[in-house]
Short mmCIF file of C-alpha atoms in Angstrom, two decimals:
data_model
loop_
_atom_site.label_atom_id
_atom_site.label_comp_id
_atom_site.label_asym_id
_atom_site.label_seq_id
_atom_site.Cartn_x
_atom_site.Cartn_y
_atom_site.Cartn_z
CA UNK L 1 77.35 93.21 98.54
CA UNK L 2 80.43 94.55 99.80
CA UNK L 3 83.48 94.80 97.95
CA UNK L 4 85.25 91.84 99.42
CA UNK L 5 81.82 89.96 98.81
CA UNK L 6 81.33 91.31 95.14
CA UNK L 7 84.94 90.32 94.26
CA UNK L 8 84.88 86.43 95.98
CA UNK L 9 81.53 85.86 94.57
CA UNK L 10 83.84 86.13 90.96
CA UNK L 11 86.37 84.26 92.56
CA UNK L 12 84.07 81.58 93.06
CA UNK L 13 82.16 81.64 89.56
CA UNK L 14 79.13 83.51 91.22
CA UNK L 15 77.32 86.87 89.58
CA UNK L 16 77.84 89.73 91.71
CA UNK L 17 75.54 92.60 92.23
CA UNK L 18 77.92 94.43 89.61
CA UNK L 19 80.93 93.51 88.03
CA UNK L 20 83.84 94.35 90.36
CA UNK L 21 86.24 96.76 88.58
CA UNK L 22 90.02 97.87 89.26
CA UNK L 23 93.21 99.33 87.71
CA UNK L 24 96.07 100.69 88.35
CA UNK L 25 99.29 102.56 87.39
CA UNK L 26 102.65 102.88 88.53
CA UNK L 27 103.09 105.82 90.84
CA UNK L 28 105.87 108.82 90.59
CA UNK L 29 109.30 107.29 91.90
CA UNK L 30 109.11 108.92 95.06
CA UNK L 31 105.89 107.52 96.28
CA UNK L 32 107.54 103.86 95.90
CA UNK L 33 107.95 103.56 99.66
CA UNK L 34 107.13 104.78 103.03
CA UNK L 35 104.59 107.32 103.88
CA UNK L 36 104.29 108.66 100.19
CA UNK L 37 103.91 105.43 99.11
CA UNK L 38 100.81 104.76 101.40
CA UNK L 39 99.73 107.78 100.47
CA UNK L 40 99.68 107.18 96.95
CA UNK L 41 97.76 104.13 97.30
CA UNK L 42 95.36 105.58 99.66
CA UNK L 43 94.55 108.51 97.31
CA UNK L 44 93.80 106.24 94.46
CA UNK L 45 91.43 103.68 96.13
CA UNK L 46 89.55 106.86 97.12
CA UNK L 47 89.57 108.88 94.22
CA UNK L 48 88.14 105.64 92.09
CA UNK L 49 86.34 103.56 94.77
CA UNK L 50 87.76 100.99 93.45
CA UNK L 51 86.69 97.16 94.46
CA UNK L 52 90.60 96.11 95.09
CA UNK L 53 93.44 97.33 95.73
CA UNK L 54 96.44 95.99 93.50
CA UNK L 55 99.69 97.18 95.83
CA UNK L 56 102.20 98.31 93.08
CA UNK L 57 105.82 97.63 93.65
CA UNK L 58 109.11 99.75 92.42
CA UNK L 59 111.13 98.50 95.56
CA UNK L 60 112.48 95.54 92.96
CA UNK L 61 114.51 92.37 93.96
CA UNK L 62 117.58 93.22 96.24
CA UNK L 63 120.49 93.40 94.35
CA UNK L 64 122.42 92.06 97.60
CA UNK L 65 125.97 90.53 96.40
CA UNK L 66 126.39 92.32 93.11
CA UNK L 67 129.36 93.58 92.20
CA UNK L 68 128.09 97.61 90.84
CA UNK L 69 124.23 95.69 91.40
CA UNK L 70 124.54 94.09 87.75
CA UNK L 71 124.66 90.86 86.46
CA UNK L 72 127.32 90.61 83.58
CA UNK L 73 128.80 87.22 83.70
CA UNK L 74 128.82 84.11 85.34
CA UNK L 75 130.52 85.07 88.34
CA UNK L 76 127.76 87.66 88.92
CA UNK L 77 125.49 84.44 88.68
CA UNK L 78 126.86 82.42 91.27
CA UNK L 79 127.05 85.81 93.74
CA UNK L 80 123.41 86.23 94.36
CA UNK L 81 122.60 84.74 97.71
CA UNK L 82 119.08 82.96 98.86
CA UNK L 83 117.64 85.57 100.89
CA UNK L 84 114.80 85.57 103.66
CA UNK L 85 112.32 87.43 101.83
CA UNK L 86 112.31 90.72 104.19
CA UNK L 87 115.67 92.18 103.93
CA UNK L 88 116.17 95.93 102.11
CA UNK L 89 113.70 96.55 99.71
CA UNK L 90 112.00 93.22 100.12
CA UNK L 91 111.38 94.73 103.91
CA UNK L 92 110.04 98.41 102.30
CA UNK L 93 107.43 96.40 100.42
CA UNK L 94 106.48 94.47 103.54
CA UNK L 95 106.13 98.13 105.80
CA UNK L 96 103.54 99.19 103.00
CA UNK L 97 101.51 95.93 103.12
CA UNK L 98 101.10 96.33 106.45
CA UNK L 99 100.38 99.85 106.60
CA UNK L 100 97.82 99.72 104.06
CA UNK L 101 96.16 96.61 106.25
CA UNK L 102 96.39 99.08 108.83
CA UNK L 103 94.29 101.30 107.03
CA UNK L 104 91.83 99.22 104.93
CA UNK L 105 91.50 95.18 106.39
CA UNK L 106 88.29 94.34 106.15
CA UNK L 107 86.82 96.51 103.53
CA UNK L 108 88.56 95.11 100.35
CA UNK L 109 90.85 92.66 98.80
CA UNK L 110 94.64 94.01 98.55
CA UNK L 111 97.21 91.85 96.66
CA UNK L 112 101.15 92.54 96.11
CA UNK L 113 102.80 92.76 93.07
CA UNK L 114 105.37 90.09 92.10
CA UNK L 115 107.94 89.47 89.42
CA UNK L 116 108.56 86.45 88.34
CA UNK L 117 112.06 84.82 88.55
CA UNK L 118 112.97 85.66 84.93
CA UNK L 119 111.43 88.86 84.85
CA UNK L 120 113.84 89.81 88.13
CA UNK L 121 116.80 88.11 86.24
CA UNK L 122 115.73 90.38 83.35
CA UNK L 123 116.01 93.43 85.24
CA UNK L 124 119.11 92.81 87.25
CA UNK L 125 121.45 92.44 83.76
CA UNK L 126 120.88 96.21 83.83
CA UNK L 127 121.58 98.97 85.76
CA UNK L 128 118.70 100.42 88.03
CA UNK L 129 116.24 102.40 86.42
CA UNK L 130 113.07 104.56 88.39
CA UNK L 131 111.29 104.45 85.39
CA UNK L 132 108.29 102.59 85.16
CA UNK L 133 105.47 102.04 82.71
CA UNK L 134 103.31 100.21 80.08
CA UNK L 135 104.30 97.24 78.52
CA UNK L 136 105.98 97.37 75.09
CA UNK L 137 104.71 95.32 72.74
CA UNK L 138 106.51 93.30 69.74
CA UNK L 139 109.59 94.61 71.20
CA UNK L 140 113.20 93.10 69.56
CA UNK L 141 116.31 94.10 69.87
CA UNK L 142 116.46 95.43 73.99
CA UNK L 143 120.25 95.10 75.37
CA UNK L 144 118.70 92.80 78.59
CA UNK L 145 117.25 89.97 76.11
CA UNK L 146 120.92 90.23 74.31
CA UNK L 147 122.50 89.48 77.74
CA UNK L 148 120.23 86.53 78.66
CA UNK L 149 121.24 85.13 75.67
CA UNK L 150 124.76 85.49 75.75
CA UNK L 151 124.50 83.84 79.83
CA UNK L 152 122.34 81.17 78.32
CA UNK L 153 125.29 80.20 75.87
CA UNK L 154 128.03 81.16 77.80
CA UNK L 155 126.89 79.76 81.46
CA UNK L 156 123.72 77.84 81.38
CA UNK L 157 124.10 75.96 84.76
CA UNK L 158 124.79 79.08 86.66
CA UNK L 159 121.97 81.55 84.76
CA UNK L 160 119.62 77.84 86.66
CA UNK L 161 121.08 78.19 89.70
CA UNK L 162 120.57 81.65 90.40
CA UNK L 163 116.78 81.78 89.00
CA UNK L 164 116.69 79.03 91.66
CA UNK L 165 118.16 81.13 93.89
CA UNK L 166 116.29 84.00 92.90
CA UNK L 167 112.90 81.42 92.99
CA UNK L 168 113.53 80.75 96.39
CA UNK L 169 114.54 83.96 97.85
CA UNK L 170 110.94 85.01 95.87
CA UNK L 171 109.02 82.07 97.68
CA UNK L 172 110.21 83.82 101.43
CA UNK L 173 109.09 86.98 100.21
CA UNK L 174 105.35 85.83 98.87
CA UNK L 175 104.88 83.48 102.55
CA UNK L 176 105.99 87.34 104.38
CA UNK L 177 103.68 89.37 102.00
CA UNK L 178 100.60 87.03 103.17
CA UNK L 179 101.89 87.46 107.20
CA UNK L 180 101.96 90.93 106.50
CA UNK L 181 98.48 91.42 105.50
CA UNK L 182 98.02 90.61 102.00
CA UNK L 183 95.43 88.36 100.19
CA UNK L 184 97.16 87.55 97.67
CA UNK L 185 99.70 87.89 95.07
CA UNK L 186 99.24 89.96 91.55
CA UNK L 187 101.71 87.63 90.16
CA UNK L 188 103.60 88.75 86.83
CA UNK L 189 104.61 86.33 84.03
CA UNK L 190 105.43 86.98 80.10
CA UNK L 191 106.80 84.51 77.98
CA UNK L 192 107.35 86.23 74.60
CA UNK L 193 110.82 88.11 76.44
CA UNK L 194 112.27 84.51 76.39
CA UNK L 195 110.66 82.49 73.25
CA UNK L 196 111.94 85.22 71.27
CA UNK L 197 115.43 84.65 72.99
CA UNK L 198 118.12 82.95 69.86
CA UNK L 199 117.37 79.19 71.20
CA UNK L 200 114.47 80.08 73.23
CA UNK L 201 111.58 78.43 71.34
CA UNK L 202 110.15 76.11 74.16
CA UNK L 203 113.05 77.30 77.31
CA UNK L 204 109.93 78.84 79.38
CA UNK L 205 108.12 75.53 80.15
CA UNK L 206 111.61 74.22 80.47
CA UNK L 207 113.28 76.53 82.36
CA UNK L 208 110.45 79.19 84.06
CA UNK L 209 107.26 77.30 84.53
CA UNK L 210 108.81 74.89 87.61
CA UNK L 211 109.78 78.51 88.97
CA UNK L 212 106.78 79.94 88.68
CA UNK L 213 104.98 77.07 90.50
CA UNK L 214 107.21 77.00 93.40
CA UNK L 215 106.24 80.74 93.96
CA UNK L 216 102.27 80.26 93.22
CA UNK L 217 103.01 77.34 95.89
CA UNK L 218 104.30 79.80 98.62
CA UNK L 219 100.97 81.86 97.66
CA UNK L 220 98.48 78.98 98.36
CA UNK L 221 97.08 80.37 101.24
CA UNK L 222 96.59 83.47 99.75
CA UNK L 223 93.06 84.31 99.07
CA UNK L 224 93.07 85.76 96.08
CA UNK L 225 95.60 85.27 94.01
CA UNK L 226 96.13 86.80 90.40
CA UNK L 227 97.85 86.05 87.52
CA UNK L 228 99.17 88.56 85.22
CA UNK L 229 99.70 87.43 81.71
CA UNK L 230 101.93 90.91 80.58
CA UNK L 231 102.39 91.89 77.10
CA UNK L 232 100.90 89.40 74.23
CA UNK L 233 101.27 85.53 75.68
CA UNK L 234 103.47 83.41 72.53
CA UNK L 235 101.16 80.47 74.21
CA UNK L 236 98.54 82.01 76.20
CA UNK L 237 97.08 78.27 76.87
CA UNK L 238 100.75 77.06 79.12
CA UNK L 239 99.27 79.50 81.53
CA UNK L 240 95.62 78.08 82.04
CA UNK L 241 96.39 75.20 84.10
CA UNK L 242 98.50 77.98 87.06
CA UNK L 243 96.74 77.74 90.56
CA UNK L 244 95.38 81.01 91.11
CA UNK L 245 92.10 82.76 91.83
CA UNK L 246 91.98 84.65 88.71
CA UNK L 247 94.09 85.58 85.43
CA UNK L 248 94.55 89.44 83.82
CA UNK L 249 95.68 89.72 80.40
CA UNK L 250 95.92 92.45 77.63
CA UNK L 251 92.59 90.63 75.82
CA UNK L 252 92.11 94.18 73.53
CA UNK L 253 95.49 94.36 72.27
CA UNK L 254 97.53 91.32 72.62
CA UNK L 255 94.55 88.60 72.83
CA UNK L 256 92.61 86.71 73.29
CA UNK L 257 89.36 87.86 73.45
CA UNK L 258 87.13 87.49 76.26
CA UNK L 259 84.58 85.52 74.40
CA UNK L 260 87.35 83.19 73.42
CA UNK L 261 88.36 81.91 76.19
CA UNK L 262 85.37 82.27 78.58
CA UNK L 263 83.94 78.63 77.49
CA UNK L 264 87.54 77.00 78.53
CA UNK L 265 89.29 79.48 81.01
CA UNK L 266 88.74 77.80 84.46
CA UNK L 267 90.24 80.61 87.01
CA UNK L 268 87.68 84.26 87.04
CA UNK L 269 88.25 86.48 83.98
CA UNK L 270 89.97 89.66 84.93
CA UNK L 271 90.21 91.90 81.82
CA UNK L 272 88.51 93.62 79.14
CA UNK L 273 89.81 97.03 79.23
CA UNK L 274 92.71 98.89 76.71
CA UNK L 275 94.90 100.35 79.00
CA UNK L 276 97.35 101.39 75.60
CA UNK L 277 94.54 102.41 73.52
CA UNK L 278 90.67 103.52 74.89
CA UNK L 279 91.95 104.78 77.89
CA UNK L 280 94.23 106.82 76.45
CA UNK L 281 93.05 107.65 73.12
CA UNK L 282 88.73 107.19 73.74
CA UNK L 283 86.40 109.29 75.90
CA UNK L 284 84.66 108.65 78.22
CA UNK L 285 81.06 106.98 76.25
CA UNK L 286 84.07 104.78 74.33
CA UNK L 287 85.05 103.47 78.13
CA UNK L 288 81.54 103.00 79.27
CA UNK L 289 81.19 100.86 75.77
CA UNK L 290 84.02 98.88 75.67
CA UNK L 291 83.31 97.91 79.56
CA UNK L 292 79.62 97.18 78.11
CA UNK L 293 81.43 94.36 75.58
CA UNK L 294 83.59 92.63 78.14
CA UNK L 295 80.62 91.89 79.90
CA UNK L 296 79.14 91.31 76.91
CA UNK L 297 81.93 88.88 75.62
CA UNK L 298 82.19 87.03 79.50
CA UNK L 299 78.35 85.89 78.80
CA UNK L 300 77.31 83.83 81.37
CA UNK L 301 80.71 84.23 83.35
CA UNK L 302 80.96 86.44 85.88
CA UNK L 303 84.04 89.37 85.37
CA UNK L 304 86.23 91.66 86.72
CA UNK L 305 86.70 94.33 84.55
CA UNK L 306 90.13 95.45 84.39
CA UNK L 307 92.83 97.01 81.94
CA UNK L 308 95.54 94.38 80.54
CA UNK L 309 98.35 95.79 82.25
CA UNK L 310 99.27 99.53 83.75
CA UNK L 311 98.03 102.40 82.17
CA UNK L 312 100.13 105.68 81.83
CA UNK L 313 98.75 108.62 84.04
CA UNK L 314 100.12 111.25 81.96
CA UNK L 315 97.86 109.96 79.00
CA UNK L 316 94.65 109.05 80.83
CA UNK L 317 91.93 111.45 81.81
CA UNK L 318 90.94 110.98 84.99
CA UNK L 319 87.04 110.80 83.30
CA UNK L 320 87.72 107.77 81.38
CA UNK L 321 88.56 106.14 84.27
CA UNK L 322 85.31 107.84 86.42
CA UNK L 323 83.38 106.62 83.39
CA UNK L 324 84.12 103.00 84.15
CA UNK L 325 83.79 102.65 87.68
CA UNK L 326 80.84 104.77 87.00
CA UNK L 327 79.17 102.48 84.06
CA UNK L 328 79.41 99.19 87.21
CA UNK L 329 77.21 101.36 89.39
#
């Protein structure tokens, strides 16, 4: 099998030759667009021989219409215009997808990262920041969830409108990704920022799910498309019923476990590998085993063996990660 073969045969609850295996990380702040951006991605399909190709992206959601590109009140809400979905960054994304299709259509599967809408609205109620990394877990207290809340009690009707707005603008973007050469989306959802939101037991199916499915709805044509559960789910099971290809969650540290869901799960499996812990903190016979028990755990479901979320490059060896692509064959 190819790798385009070996991955769709998941896709479509078929054993491969070998499990197909991927990860990913984000790159150094300079390499978020343009040629050192390619480059980056080019480097690390090659170095790993990897099966796809998640496209990481640092360009963010314009912040077109901010006053000093921050949310801080309700005014700031009702600023942010519906955009097309290719202008500023939105268009430096776009230039890497189709450079990289330049480079690699035909030999594997590439899909494009995307927020979701409250994850974006997260982000924006804070200045800019280049750094990027693994998920926090369990974390209270951050200034952005304090913000939300205060625009949830202070302005409810315009934080809706402009995560419709924000949906929307997203929607363009996904339907230009998939012109531009992708097959998919890597699409990025966590519900425990909001649940644990003063008020927010219950707001995500309220507010976020419709939102999400808009977006998943611009992807339908998309050929594989994955969803991202990040840090640990507060209901894991209001994300089984999404339409995508496949789902990636943190199963080692934030749950569940493989051989929990694998009876019930209907998209492909897509995890089984600690990005926070055994990569980091194992060698490289504790990568090779903990691959071994995803399979394991998956039974008779095929699997793509992947870490739950980014891992941090600084903390990896590179032969933990040479141990797992190396443990598929």
């Amino acid at each position: 099998m190819n790798k385009i073969e070996r991955v769709d045969a998941v896709l479509n609850g078929r054993r491969p030759d070998r499990p197909p295996v991927s990860f990913w990380y984000h790159f150094a702040p300079e390499c978020a667009a343009g040629k050192a951006a390619v480059e980056a991605h080019v480097d690390h399909m090659q170095k790993y021989d990897l099966d796809f190709l998640k496209i990481m992206d640092d360009n963010r959601y314009p912040r077109i219409g901010l006053r000093n590109g921050v949310i801080s009140d309700a005014d700031d809400l009702e600023r942010l215009p519906v955009l097309n979905g290719d202008e500023d960054r939105f268009g430096l994304q776009l230039e890497l997808i189709e450079e990289l299709t330049r480079r690699f259509r035909g030999e594997f599967r590439m899909i494009t990262t995307v927020f979701n809408s409250w994850t974006v609205l997260r982000q924006m109620v804070a200045p800019e920041s280049e750094k990027h990394g693994p998920p926090v877990i369990g974390e209270t207290g951050d200034p952005r969830d304090h913000a939300l809340s205060r625009l949830l009690r202070q302005a409810p009707e315009a934080l809706g409108r402009a995560l419709n707005v924000i949906t929307e603008s997203l929607a363009g973007f996904v339907r230009n990704c998939l012109a531009a050469g992708a097959d998919g989306i890597f699409f990025s959802v966590r519900d425990d920022w909001m649940e644990m939101l003063e008020g927010g037991l219950g707001m995500y199916d309220r507010l976020v799910r419709p939102s999400d499915l808009k977006i998943l709805a611009a992807a339908r044509e998309g050929a594989f498309n994955l969803l991202h559960i990040c840090g640990r789910a507060v209901d894991f099971e209001r994300f089984a019923a999404y339409p995508v290809h496949a789902v990636n969650w943190a199963d080692r540290y934030a749950g569940p476990s493989i051989a929990s869901v694998a009876d019930w799960l209907s998209p492909a499996l897509c995890a089984g590998l600690n990005n926070l812990g055994t990569l980091a903190t194992g060698s490289p016979e504790d990568c090779r085993r903990e691959a071994a028990d995803a399979v394991r755990q998956a039974g008779e479901r095929p699997i793509i063996l992947a870490p739950g979320c980014t891992f941090d490059p600084a903390t990896v060896p590179p032969e933990n990660l040479h141990a797992i692509r190396s443990f598929v064959g």
